[in-house]
Amino acid sequence: MMKCKVLSSITTRKDGVRKNYEKGSIIYLEDKEVSRLIKESVVEVIDVIENNNADLQIDYLDEKELKKLNKDELVEYGGKIGIELTKEMKNQELINAILDYIGEKESLGE
């Protein structure tokens, strides 16, 4: 798994689901997909994440903790938990989107 910065707006597919990423977004992708996107010059690798289950375990933040984060940190945190957010969103919109996403995941037992 790799943390990447999107250099040009792209659309990816995973399990038949299409996702759009805006330029400047921070996303997390599997190595195989990163290699392809680097060749197309649409992403750059920021960090490599070891495939260790302990590293992949993400603790969900509550609203109080989210309000302490700035916009860039909220967008990055969203990417870590699996939701795409953009810097064009307002802080409260980012927080609401994250909390909604966490609520959905928790209701599914994930």
PDB file of N, CA and C in Angstrom:
ATOM      1  N   MET A   1       0.854  -1.170   0.000  1.00  0.00           N
ATOM      2  CA  MET A   1       0.000   0.000   0.000  1.00  0.00           C
ATOM      3  C   MET A   1       0.896   1.228   0.000  1.00  0.00           C
ATOM      4  N   MET A   2       0.486   2.245  -0.776  1.00  0.00           N
ATOM      5  CA  MET A   2       1.265   3.465  -0.875  1.00  0.00           C
ATOM      6  C   MET A   2       0.369   4.692  -0.742  1.00  0.00           C
ATOM      7  N   LYS A   3       0.923   5.694  -0.077  1.00  0.00           N
ATOM      8  CA  LYS A   3       0.248   6.983   0.043  1.00  0.00           C
ATOM      9  C   LYS A   3       0.724   7.814  -1.139  1.00  0.00           C
ATOM     10  N   CYS A   4      -0.216   8.346  -1.926  1.00  0.00           N
ATOM     11  CA  CYS A   4       0.135   9.064  -3.153  1.00  0.00           C
ATOM     12  C   CYS A   4      -0.567  10.412  -3.232  1.00  0.00           C
ATOM     13  N   LYS A   5       0.062  11.315  -3.964  1.00  0.00           N
ATOM     14  CA  LYS A   5      -0.552  12.603  -4.268  1.00  0.00           C
ATOM     15  C   LYS A   5      -0.978  12.571  -5.730  1.00  0.00           C
ATOM     16  N   VAL A   6      -2.211  12.984  -5.990  1.00  0.00           N
ATOM     17  CA  VAL A   6      -2.748  13.001  -7.352  1.00  0.00           C
ATOM     18  C   VAL A   6      -2.231  14.248  -8.062  1.00  0.00           C
ATOM     19  N   LEU A   7      -1.562  14.044  -9.197  1.00  0.00           N
ATOM     20  CA  LEU A   7      -0.988  15.151  -9.973  1.00  0.00           C
ATOM     21  C   LEU A   7      -1.943  15.664 -11.041  1.00  0.00           C
ATOM     22  N   SER A   8      -2.872  14.812 -11.454  1.00  0.00           N
ATOM     23  CA  SER A   8      -3.848  15.158 -12.471  1.00  0.00           C
ATOM     24  C   SER A   8      -5.117  14.367 -12.156  1.00  0.00           C
ATOM     25  N   SER A   9      -6.278  14.970 -12.276  1.00  0.00           N
ATOM     26  CA  SER A   9      -7.531  14.285 -11.942  1.00  0.00           C
ATOM     27  C   SER A   9      -7.601  12.927 -12.631  1.00  0.00           C
ATOM     28  N   ILE A  10      -7.998  11.906 -11.854  1.00  0.00           N
ATOM     29  CA  ILE A  10      -8.033  10.541 -12.378  1.00  0.00           C
ATOM     30  C   ILE A  10      -9.282   9.817 -11.907  1.00  0.00           C
ATOM     31  N   THR A  11      -9.590   8.727 -12.580  1.00  0.00           N
ATOM     32  CA  THR A  11     -10.654   7.814 -12.177  1.00  0.00           C
ATOM     33  C   THR A  11     -10.032   6.435 -12.043  1.00  0.00           C
ATOM     34  N   THR A  12     -10.279   5.779 -10.907  1.00  0.00           N
ATOM     35  CA  THR A  12      -9.775   4.425 -10.698  1.00  0.00           C
ATOM     36  C   THR A  12     -10.952   3.480 -10.522  1.00  0.00           C
ATOM     37  N   ARG A  13     -10.669   2.188 -10.618  1.00  0.00           N
ATOM     38  CA  ARG A  13     -11.684   1.161 -10.401  1.00  0.00           C
ATOM     39  C   ARG A  13     -11.171   0.150  -9.406  1.00  0.00           C
ATOM     40  N   LYS A  14     -12.019  -0.196  -8.438  1.00  0.00           N
ATOM     41  CA  LYS A  14     -11.677  -1.251  -7.495  1.00  0.00           C
ATOM     42  C   LYS A  14     -12.951  -2.028  -7.224  1.00  0.00           C
ATOM     43  N   ASP A  15     -12.892  -3.326  -7.446  1.00  0.00           N
ATOM     44  CA  ASP A  15     -14.056  -4.193  -7.256  1.00  0.00           C
ATOM     45  C   ASP A  15     -15.260  -3.700  -8.044  1.00  0.00           C
ATOM     46  N   GLY A  16     -15.005  -3.167  -9.230  1.00  0.00           N
ATOM     47  CA  GLY A  16     -16.081  -2.710 -10.106  1.00  0.00           C
ATOM     48  C   GLY A  16     -16.641  -1.339  -9.754  1.00  0.00           C
ATOM     49  N   VAL A  17     -16.085  -0.681  -8.754  1.00  0.00           N
ATOM     50  CA  VAL A  17     -16.560   0.631  -8.333  1.00  0.00           C
ATOM     51  C   VAL A  17     -15.583   1.698  -8.820  1.00  0.00           C
ATOM     52  N   ARG A  18     -16.118   2.693  -9.505  1.00  0.00           N
ATOM     53  CA  ARG A  18     -15.287   3.786 -10.016  1.00  0.00           C
ATOM     54  C   ARG A  18     -15.169   4.882  -8.969  1.00  0.00           C
ATOM     55  N   LYS A  19     -13.954   5.425  -8.814  1.00  0.00           N
ATOM     56  CA  LYS A  19     -13.730   6.540  -7.898  1.00  0.00           C
ATOM     57  C   LYS A  19     -12.981   7.627  -8.644  1.00  0.00           C
ATOM     58  N   ASN A  20     -13.434   8.857  -8.465  1.00  0.00           N
ATOM     59  CA  ASN A  20     -12.774  10.009  -9.067  1.00  0.00           C
ATOM     60  C   ASN A  20     -11.931  10.700  -8.009  1.00  0.00           C
ATOM     61  N   TYR A  21     -10.729  11.101  -8.393  1.00  0.00           N
ATOM     62  CA  TYR A  21      -9.826  11.811  -7.496  1.00  0.00           C
ATOM     63  C   TYR A  21      -9.394  13.108  -8.162  1.00  0.00           C
ATOM     64  N   GLU A  22      -9.506  14.191  -7.421  1.00  0.00           N
ATOM     65  CA  GLU A  22      -9.130  15.507  -7.933  1.00  0.00           C
ATOM     66  C   GLU A  22      -7.628  15.741  -7.770  1.00  0.00           C
ATOM     67  N   LYS A  23      -7.083  16.601  -8.606  1.00  0.00           N
ATOM     68  CA  LYS A  23      -5.676  16.987  -8.500  1.00  0.00           C
ATOM     69  C   LYS A  23      -5.407  17.518  -7.096  1.00  0.00           C
ATOM     70  N   GLY A  24      -4.307  17.062  -6.490  1.00  0.00           N
ATOM     71  CA  GLY A  24      -3.941  17.490  -5.152  1.00  0.00           C
ATOM     72  C   GLY A  24      -4.448  16.590  -4.042  1.00  0.00           C
ATOM     73  N   SER A  25      -5.360  15.662  -4.373  1.00  0.00           N
ATOM     74  CA  SER A  25      -5.893  14.744  -3.360  1.00  0.00           C
ATOM     75  C   SER A  25      -4.796  13.795  -2.888  1.00  0.00           C
ATOM     76  N   ILE A  26      -4.920  13.340  -1.657  1.00  0.00           N
ATOM     77  CA  ILE A  26      -4.037  12.324  -1.099  1.00  0.00           C
ATOM     78  C   ILE A  26      -4.840  11.027  -1.070  1.00  0.00           C
ATOM     79  N   ILE A  27      -4.294   9.975  -1.705  1.00  0.00           N
ATOM     80  CA  ILE A  27      -5.008   8.704  -1.781  1.00  0.00           C
ATOM     81  C   ILE A  27      -4.088   7.551  -1.395  1.00  0.00           C
ATOM     82  N   TYR A  28      -4.679   6.446  -1.061  1.00  0.00           N
ATOM     83  CA  TYR A  28      -3.951   5.235  -0.681  1.00  0.00           C
ATOM     84  C   TYR A  28      -4.291   4.154  -1.688  1.00  0.00           C
ATOM     85  N   LEU A  29      -3.258   3.605  -2.344  1.00  0.00           N
ATOM     86  CA  LEU A  29      -3.455   2.632  -3.417  1.00  0.00           C
ATOM     87  C   LEU A  29      -2.537   1.430  -3.240  1.00  0.00           C
ATOM     88  N   GLU A  30      -2.953   0.324  -3.843  1.00  0.00           N
ATOM     89  CA  GLU A  30      -2.132  -0.881  -3.863  1.00  0.00           C
ATOM     90  C   GLU A  30      -0.955  -0.669  -4.808  1.00  0.00           C
ATOM     91  N   ASP A  31       0.144  -1.367  -4.532  1.00  0.00           N
ATOM     92  CA  ASP A  31       1.383  -1.206  -5.296  1.00  0.00           C
ATOM     93  C   ASP A  31       1.186  -1.357  -6.808  1.00  0.00           C
ATOM     94  N   LYS A  32       0.412  -2.369  -7.208  1.00  0.00           N
ATOM     95  CA  LYS A  32       0.215  -2.655  -8.629  1.00  0.00           C
ATOM     96  C   LYS A  32      -0.425  -1.465  -9.343  1.00  0.00           C
ATOM     97  N   GLU A  33      -1.428  -0.883  -8.719  1.00  0.00           N
ATOM     98  CA  GLU A  33      -2.104   0.249  -9.344  1.00  0.00           C
ATOM     99  C   GLU A  33      -1.213   1.487  -9.367  1.00  0.00           C
ATOM    100  N   VAL A  34      -0.418   1.676  -8.311  1.00  0.00           N
ATOM    101  CA  VAL A  34       0.491   2.814  -8.247  1.00  0.00           C
ATOM    102  C   VAL A  34       1.488   2.763  -9.400  1.00  0.00           C
ATOM    103  N   SER A  35       2.035   1.587  -9.673  1.00  0.00           N
ATOM    104  CA  SER A  35       3.008   1.445 -10.768  1.00  0.00           C
ATOM    105  C   SER A  35       2.425   1.924 -12.086  1.00  0.00           C
ATOM    106  N   ARG A  36       1.190   1.526 -12.354  1.00  0.00           N
ATOM    107  CA  ARG A  36       0.520   1.923 -13.602  1.00  0.00           C
ATOM    108  C   ARG A  36       0.304   3.431 -13.646  1.00  0.00           C
ATOM    109  N   LEU A  37      -0.153   4.003 -12.532  1.00  0.00           N
ATOM    110  CA  LEU A  37      -0.458   5.431 -12.509  1.00  0.00           C
ATOM    111  C   LEU A  37       0.796   6.300 -12.535  1.00  0.00           C
ATOM    112  N   ILE A  38       1.900   5.796 -11.988  1.00  0.00           N
ATOM    113  CA  ILE A  38       3.169   6.527 -12.068  1.00  0.00           C
ATOM    114  C   ILE A  38       3.631   6.592 -13.517  1.00  0.00           C
ATOM    115  N   LYS A  39       3.502   5.478 -14.246  1.00  0.00           N
ATOM    116  CA  LYS A  39       3.881   5.465 -15.673  1.00  0.00           C
ATOM    117  C   LYS A  39       3.067   6.476 -16.467  1.00  0.00           C
ATOM    118  N   GLU A  40       1.812   6.700 -16.037  1.00  0.00           N
ATOM    119  CA  GLU A  40       0.948   7.666 -16.716  1.00  0.00           C
ATOM    120  C   GLU A  40       1.156   9.093 -16.199  1.00  0.00           C
ATOM    121  N   SER A  41       2.069   9.249 -15.239  1.00  0.00           N
ATOM    122  CA  SER A  41       2.412  10.551 -14.645  1.00  0.00           C
ATOM    123  C   SER A  41       1.215  11.265 -14.016  1.00  0.00           C
ATOM    124  N   VAL A  42       0.346  10.502 -13.348  1.00  0.00           N
ATOM    125  CA  VAL A  42      -0.815  11.115 -12.714  1.00  0.00           C
ATOM    126  C   VAL A  42      -0.772  11.054 -11.188  1.00  0.00           C
ATOM    127  N   VAL A  43       0.188  10.295 -10.619  1.00  0.00           N
ATOM    128  CA  VAL A  43       0.367  10.283  -9.161  1.00  0.00           C
ATOM    129  C   VAL A  43       1.855  10.274  -8.836  1.00  0.00           C
ATOM    130  N   GLU A  44       2.161  10.708  -7.616  1.00  0.00           N
ATOM    131  CA  GLU A  44       3.511  10.563  -7.097  1.00  0.00           C
ATOM    132  C   GLU A  44       3.403   9.930  -5.714  1.00  0.00           C
ATOM    133  N   VAL A  45       4.356   9.074  -5.391  1.00  0.00           N
ATOM    134  CA  VAL A  45       4.353   8.386  -4.108  1.00  0.00           C
ATOM    135  C   VAL A  45       4.881   9.326  -3.030  1.00  0.00           C
ATOM    136  N   ILE A  46       4.137   9.427  -1.944  1.00  0.00           N
ATOM    137  CA  ILE A  46       4.544  10.238  -0.802  1.00  0.00           C
ATOM    138  C   ILE A  46       5.151   9.346   0.273  1.00  0.00           C
ATOM    139  N   ASP A  47       4.560   8.147   0.455  1.00  0.00           N
ATOM    140  CA  ASP A  47       5.006   7.253   1.516  1.00  0.00           C
ATOM    141  C   ASP A  47       4.606   5.823   1.172  1.00  0.00           C
ATOM    142  N   VAL A  48       5.408   4.876   1.615  1.00  0.00           N
ATOM    143  CA  VAL A  48       5.107   3.462   1.450  1.00  0.00           C
ATOM    144  C   VAL A  48       4.621   2.939   2.796  1.00  0.00           C
ATOM    145  N   ILE A  49       3.493   2.253   2.773  1.00  0.00           N
ATOM    146  CA  ILE A  49       2.918   1.700   3.996  1.00  0.00           C
ATOM    147  C   ILE A  49       3.142   0.204   3.992  1.00  0.00           C
ATOM    148  N   GLU A  50       3.825  -0.274   5.023  1.00  0.00           N
ATOM    149  CA  GLU A  50       4.099  -1.712   5.134  1.00  0.00           C
ATOM    150  C   GLU A  50       2.790  -2.478   5.250  1.00  0.00           C
ATOM    151  N   ASN A  51       2.732  -3.648   4.657  1.00  0.00           N
ATOM    152  CA  ASN A  51       1.543  -4.489   4.750  1.00  0.00           C
ATOM    153  C   ASN A  51       1.547  -5.275   6.054  1.00  0.00           C
ATOM    154  N   ASN A  52       1.461  -4.565   7.134  1.00  0.00           N
ATOM    155  CA  ASN A  52       1.410  -5.139   8.463  1.00  0.00           C
ATOM    156  C   ASN A  52       0.047  -4.777   9.026  1.00  0.00           C
ATOM    157  N   ASN A  53      -0.721  -5.778   9.438  1.00  0.00           N
ATOM    158  CA  ASN A  53      -2.074  -5.523   9.916  1.00  0.00           C
ATOM    159  C   ASN A  53      -2.120  -4.480  11.022  1.00  0.00           C
ATOM    160  N   ALA A  54      -1.104  -4.427  11.867  1.00  0.00           N
ATOM    161  CA  ALA A  54      -1.072  -3.431  12.930  1.00  0.00           C
ATOM    162  C   ALA A  54      -1.011  -2.022  12.334  1.00  0.00           C
ATOM    163  N   ASP A  55      -0.268  -1.868  11.230  1.00  0.00           N
ATOM    164  CA  ASP A  55      -0.170  -0.557  10.589  1.00  0.00           C
ATOM    165  C   ASP A  55      -1.473  -0.170   9.901  1.00  0.00           C
ATOM    166  N   LEU A  56      -2.217  -1.158   9.440  1.00  0.00           N
ATOM    167  CA  LEU A  56      -3.442  -0.885   8.703  1.00  0.00           C
ATOM    168  C   LEU A  56      -4.629  -0.642   9.623  1.00  0.00           C
ATOM    169  N   GLN A  57      -4.497  -0.953  10.904  1.00  0.00           N
ATOM    170  CA  GLN A  57      -5.558  -0.710  11.863  1.00  0.00           C
ATOM    171  C   GLN A  57      -5.688   0.796  12.074  1.00  0.00           C
ATOM    172  N   ILE A  58      -6.857   1.323  11.831  1.00  0.00           N
ATOM    173  CA  ILE A  58      -7.071   2.756  11.958  1.00  0.00           C
ATOM    174  C   ILE A  58      -8.087   3.001  13.062  1.00  0.00           C
ATOM    175  N   ASP A  59      -7.719   3.851  13.995  1.00  0.00           N
ATOM    176  CA  ASP A  59      -8.636   4.235  15.055  1.00  0.00           C
ATOM    177  C   ASP A  59      -9.481   5.394  14.540  1.00  0.00           C
ATOM    178  N   TYR A  60     -10.798   5.261  14.691  1.00  0.00           N
ATOM    179  CA  TYR A  60     -11.683   6.339  14.270  1.00  0.00           C
ATOM    180  C   TYR A  60     -11.666   7.451  15.306  1.00  0.00           C
ATOM    181  N   LEU A  61     -11.604   8.688  14.820  1.00  0.00           N
ATOM    182  CA  LEU A  61     -11.629   9.854  15.689  1.00  0.00           C
ATOM    183  C   LEU A  61     -13.074  10.287  15.908  1.00  0.00           C
ATOM    184  N   ASP A  62     -13.349  10.877  17.078  1.00  0.00           N
ATOM    185  CA  ASP A  62     -14.691  11.400  17.324  1.00  0.00           C
ATOM    186  C   ASP A  62     -14.744  12.868  16.885  1.00  0.00           C
ATOM    187  N   GLU A  63     -15.920  13.455  16.986  1.00  0.00           N
ATOM    188  CA  GLU A  63     -16.099  14.825  16.496  1.00  0.00           C
ATOM    189  C   GLU A  63     -15.184  15.815  17.205  1.00  0.00           C
ATOM    190  N   LYS A  64     -15.017  15.651  18.504  1.00  0.00           N
ATOM    191  CA  LYS A  64     -14.154  16.559  19.265  1.00  0.00           C
ATOM    192  C   LYS A  64     -12.716  16.508  18.743  1.00  0.00           C
ATOM    193  N   GLU A  65     -12.222  15.289  18.473  1.00  0.00           N
ATOM    194  CA  GLU A  65     -10.859  15.137  17.947  1.00  0.00           C
ATOM    195  C   GLU A  65     -10.747  15.677  16.527  1.00  0.00           C
ATOM    196  N   LEU A  66     -11.772  15.467  15.712  1.00  0.00           N
ATOM    197  CA  LEU A  66     -11.748  15.950  14.327  1.00  0.00           C
ATOM    198  C   LEU A  66     -11.703  17.473  14.273  1.00  0.00           C
ATOM    199  N   LYS A  67     -12.390  18.133  15.193  1.00  0.00           N
ATOM    200  CA  LYS A  67     -12.422  19.599  15.188  1.00  0.00           C
ATOM    201  C   LYS A  67     -11.058  20.210  15.491  1.00  0.00           C
ATOM    202  N   LYS A  68     -10.144  19.438  16.042  1.00  0.00           N
ATOM    203  CA  LYS A  68      -8.788  19.913  16.335  1.00  0.00           C
ATOM    204  C   LYS A  68      -7.891  19.889  15.098  1.00  0.00           C
ATOM    205  N   LEU A  69      -8.336  19.190  14.033  1.00  0.00           N
ATOM    206  CA  LEU A  69      -7.526  19.042  12.821  1.00  0.00           C
ATOM    207  C   LEU A  69      -7.779  20.189  11.856  1.00  0.00           C
ATOM    208  N   ASN A  70      -6.739  20.556  11.097  1.00  0.00           N
ATOM    209  CA  ASN A  70      -6.934  21.564  10.062  1.00  0.00           C
ATOM    210  C   ASN A  70      -7.447  20.875   8.792  1.00  0.00           C
ATOM    211  N   LYS A  71      -7.733  21.650   7.781  1.00  0.00           N
ATOM    212  CA  LYS A  71      -8.337  21.124   6.549  1.00  0.00           C
ATOM    213  C   LYS A  71      -7.471  20.043   5.898  1.00  0.00           C
ATOM    214  N   ASP A  72      -6.167  20.302   5.765  1.00  0.00           N
ATOM    215  CA  ASP A  72      -5.274  19.316   5.152  1.00  0.00           C
ATOM    216  C   ASP A  72      -5.269  18.013   5.942  1.00  0.00           C
ATOM    217  N   GLU A  73      -5.253  18.124   7.265  1.00  0.00           N
ATOM    218  CA  GLU A  73      -5.246  16.930   8.118  1.00  0.00           C
ATOM    219  C   GLU A  73      -6.558  16.158   8.002  1.00  0.00           C
ATOM    220  N   LEU A  74      -7.684  16.870   7.877  1.00  0.00           N
ATOM    221  CA  LEU A  74      -8.976  16.205   7.706  1.00  0.00           C
ATOM    222  C   LEU A  74      -9.029  15.432   6.386  1.00  0.00           C
ATOM    223  N   VAL A  75      -8.550  16.064   5.314  1.00  0.00           N
ATOM    224  CA  VAL A  75      -8.531  15.403   4.002  1.00  0.00           C
ATOM    225  C   VAL A  75      -7.639  14.163   4.056  1.00  0.00           C
ATOM    226  N   GLU A  76      -6.473  14.288   4.679  1.00  0.00           N
ATOM    227  CA  GLU A  76      -5.559  13.155   4.784  1.00  0.00           C
ATOM    228  C   GLU A  76      -6.162  12.042   5.640  1.00  0.00           C
ATOM    229  N   TYR A  77      -6.763  12.401   6.761  1.00  0.00           N
ATOM    230  CA  TYR A  77      -7.390  11.403   7.627  1.00  0.00           C
ATOM    231  C   TYR A  77      -8.518  10.674   6.880  1.00  0.00           C
ATOM    232  N   GLY A  78      -9.297  11.428   6.113  1.00  0.00           N
ATOM    233  CA  GLY A  78     -10.358  10.811   5.312  1.00  0.00           C
ATOM    234  C   GLY A  78      -9.789   9.755   4.371  1.00  0.00           C
ATOM    235  N   GLY A  79      -8.671  10.082   3.725  1.00  0.00           N
ATOM    236  CA  GLY A  79      -8.028   9.114   2.834  1.00  0.00           C
ATOM    237  C   GLY A  79      -7.581   7.871   3.576  1.00  0.00           C
ATOM    238  N   LYS A  80      -7.073   8.047   4.798  1.00  0.00           N
ATOM    239  CA  LYS A  80      -6.610   6.898   5.585  1.00  0.00           C
ATOM    240  C   LYS A  80      -7.744   5.946   5.940  1.00  0.00           C
ATOM    241  N   ILE A  81      -8.925   6.498   6.192  1.00  0.00           N
ATOM    242  CA  ILE A  81     -10.038   5.624   6.576  1.00  0.00           C
ATOM    243  C   ILE A  81     -10.840   5.145   5.369  1.00  0.00           C
ATOM    244  N   GLY A  82     -10.548   5.694   4.181  1.00  0.00           N
ATOM    245  CA  GLY A  82     -11.174   5.179   2.968  1.00  0.00           C
ATOM    246  C   GLY A  82     -12.221   6.065   2.320  1.00  0.00           C
ATOM    247  N   ILE A  83     -12.244   7.333   2.660  1.00  0.00           N
ATOM    248  CA  ILE A  83     -13.209   8.249   2.049  1.00  0.00           C
ATOM    249  C   ILE A  83     -12.444   9.349   1.321  1.00  0.00           C
ATOM    250  N   GLU A  84     -12.908   9.685   0.138  1.00  0.00           N
ATOM    251  CA  GLU A  84     -12.257  10.737  -0.645  1.00  0.00           C
ATOM    252  C   GLU A  84     -12.862  12.084  -0.286  1.00  0.00           C
ATOM    253  N   LEU A  85     -12.032  12.992   0.104  1.00  0.00           N
ATOM    254  CA  LEU A  85     -12.445  14.352   0.437  1.00  0.00           C
ATOM    255  C   LEU A  85     -11.582  15.324  -0.343  1.00  0.00           C
ATOM    256  N   THR A  86     -12.073  16.541  -0.517  1.00  0.00           N
ATOM    257  CA  THR A  86     -11.284  17.536  -1.241  1.00  0.00           C
ATOM    258  C   THR A  86     -11.102  18.785  -0.395  1.00  0.00           C
ATOM    259  N   LYS A  87     -10.064  19.520  -0.686  1.00  0.00           N
ATOM    260  CA  LYS A  87      -9.760  20.751   0.043  1.00  0.00           C
ATOM    261  C   LYS A  87     -10.774  21.853  -0.242  1.00  0.00           C
ATOM    262  N   GLU A  88     -11.586  21.674  -1.272  1.00  0.00           N
ATOM    263  CA  GLU A  88     -12.605  22.668  -1.603  1.00  0.00           C
ATOM    264  C   GLU A  88     -13.756  22.637  -0.603  1.00  0.00           C
ATOM    265  N   MET A  89     -13.890  21.526   0.148  1.00  0.00           N
ATOM    266  CA  MET A  89     -14.963  21.401   1.137  1.00  0.00           C
ATOM    267  C   MET A  89     -14.618  22.250   2.363  1.00  0.00           C
ATOM    268  N   LYS A  90     -15.644  22.751   3.042  1.00  0.00           N
ATOM    269  CA  LYS A  90     -15.452  23.487   4.291  1.00  0.00           C
ATOM    270  C   LYS A  90     -15.135  22.497   5.402  1.00  0.00           C
ATOM    271  N   ASN A  91     -14.474  22.984   6.461  1.00  0.00           N
ATOM    272  CA  ASN A  91     -14.077  22.093   7.559  1.00  0.00           C
ATOM    273  C   ASN A  91     -15.259  21.312   8.123  1.00  0.00           C
ATOM    274  N   GLN A  92     -16.392  21.982   8.363  1.00  0.00           N
ATOM    275  CA  GLN A  92     -17.543  21.286   8.939  1.00  0.00           C
ATOM    276  C   GLN A  92     -18.096  20.250   7.962  1.00  0.00           C
ATOM    277  N   GLU A  93     -18.043  20.529   6.661  1.00  0.00           N
ATOM    278  CA  GLU A  93     -18.471  19.543   5.664  1.00  0.00           C
ATOM    279  C   GLU A  93     -17.559  18.318   5.708  1.00  0.00           C
ATOM    280  N   LEU A  94     -16.256  18.556   5.847  1.00  0.00           N
ATOM    281  CA  LEU A  94     -15.301  17.456   5.945  1.00  0.00           C
ATOM    282  C   LEU A  94     -15.597  16.610   7.179  1.00  0.00           C
ATOM    283  N   ILE A  95     -15.803  17.265   8.309  1.00  0.00           N
ATOM    284  CA  ILE A  95     -16.075  16.555   9.563  1.00  0.00           C
ATOM    285  C   ILE A  95     -17.365  15.749   9.448  1.00  0.00           C
ATOM    286  N   ASN A  96     -18.419  16.353   8.896  1.00  0.00           N
ATOM    287  CA  ASN A  96     -19.692  15.648   8.742  1.00  0.00           C
ATOM    288  C   ASN A  96     -19.552  14.430   7.832  1.00  0.00           C
ATOM    289  N   ALA A  97     -18.802  14.587   6.733  1.00  0.00           N
ATOM    290  CA  ALA A  97     -18.604  13.462   5.805  1.00  0.00           C
ATOM    291  C   ALA A  97     -17.852  12.329   6.496  1.00  0.00           C
ATOM    292  N   ILE A  98     -16.828  12.674   7.266  1.00  0.00           N
ATOM    293  CA  ILE A  98     -16.047  11.658   7.986  1.00  0.00           C
ATOM    294  C   ILE A  98     -16.917  10.948   9.012  1.00  0.00           C
ATOM    295  N   LEU A  99     -17.678  11.725   9.793  1.00  0.00           N
ATOM    296  CA  LEU A  99     -18.532  11.120  10.824  1.00  0.00           C
ATOM    297  C   LEU A  99     -19.611  10.230  10.209  1.00  0.00           C
ATOM    298  N   ASP A 100     -20.185  10.653   9.076  1.00  0.00           N
ATOM    299  CA  ASP A 100     -21.175   9.817   8.381  1.00  0.00           C
ATOM    300  C   ASP A 100     -20.544   8.511   7.914  1.00  0.00           C
ATOM    301  N   TYR A 101     -19.350   8.611   7.351  1.00  0.00           N
ATOM    302  CA  TYR A 101     -18.638   7.429   6.863  1.00  0.00           C
ATOM    303  C   TYR A 101     -18.328   6.474   8.014  1.00  0.00           C
ATOM    304  N   ILE A 102     -17.830   7.022   9.128  1.00  0.00           N
ATOM    305  CA  ILE A 102     -17.512   6.195  10.292  1.00  0.00           C
ATOM    306  C   ILE A 102     -18.788   5.525  10.818  1.00  0.00           C
ATOM    307  N   GLY A 103     -19.874   6.272  10.859  1.00  0.00           N
ATOM    308  CA  GLY A 103     -21.146   5.718  11.315  1.00  0.00           C
ATOM    309  C   GLY A 103     -21.591   4.545  10.457  1.00  0.00           C
ATOM    310  N   GLU A 104     -21.443   4.671   9.128  1.00  0.00           N
ATOM    311  CA  GLU A 104     -21.793   3.572   8.216  1.00  0.00           C
ATOM    312  C   GLU A 104     -20.924   2.352   8.467  1.00  0.00           C
ATOM    313  N   LYS A 105     -19.611   2.582   8.612  1.00  0.00           N
ATOM    314  CA  LYS A 105     -18.682   1.470   8.847  1.00  0.00           C
ATOM    315  C   LYS A 105     -19.004   0.765  10.159  1.00  0.00           C
ATOM    316  N   GLU A 106     -19.267   1.530  11.207  1.00  0.00           N
ATOM    317  CA  GLU A 106     -19.557   0.935  12.509  1.00  0.00           C
ATOM    318  C   GLU A 106     -20.881   0.186  12.507  1.00  0.00           C
ATOM    319  N   SER A 107     -21.867   0.688  11.753  1.00  0.00           N
ATOM    320  CA  SER A 107     -23.154  -0.006  11.686  1.00  0.00           C
ATOM    321  C   SER A 107     -23.034  -1.334  10.941  1.00  0.00           C
ATOM    322  N   LEU A 108     -22.009  -1.435  10.066  1.00  0.00           N
ATOM    323  CA  LEU A 108     -21.750  -2.696   9.354  1.00  0.00           C
ATOM    324  C   LEU A 108     -20.802  -3.594  10.128  1.00  0.00           C
ATOM    325  N   GLY A 109     -20.330  -3.116  11.272  1.00  0.00           N
ATOM    326  CA  GLY A 109     -19.419  -3.910  12.102  1.00  0.00           C
ATOM    327  C   GLY A 109     -17.997  -3.935  11.606  1.00  0.00           C
ATOM    328  N   GLU A 110     -17.612  -2.959  10.821  1.00  0.00           N
ATOM    329  CA  GLU A 110     -16.237  -2.910  10.279  1.00  0.00           C
ATOM    330  C   GLU A 110     -15.337  -2.075  11.139  1.00  0.00           C
TER     331      GLU A 110
END
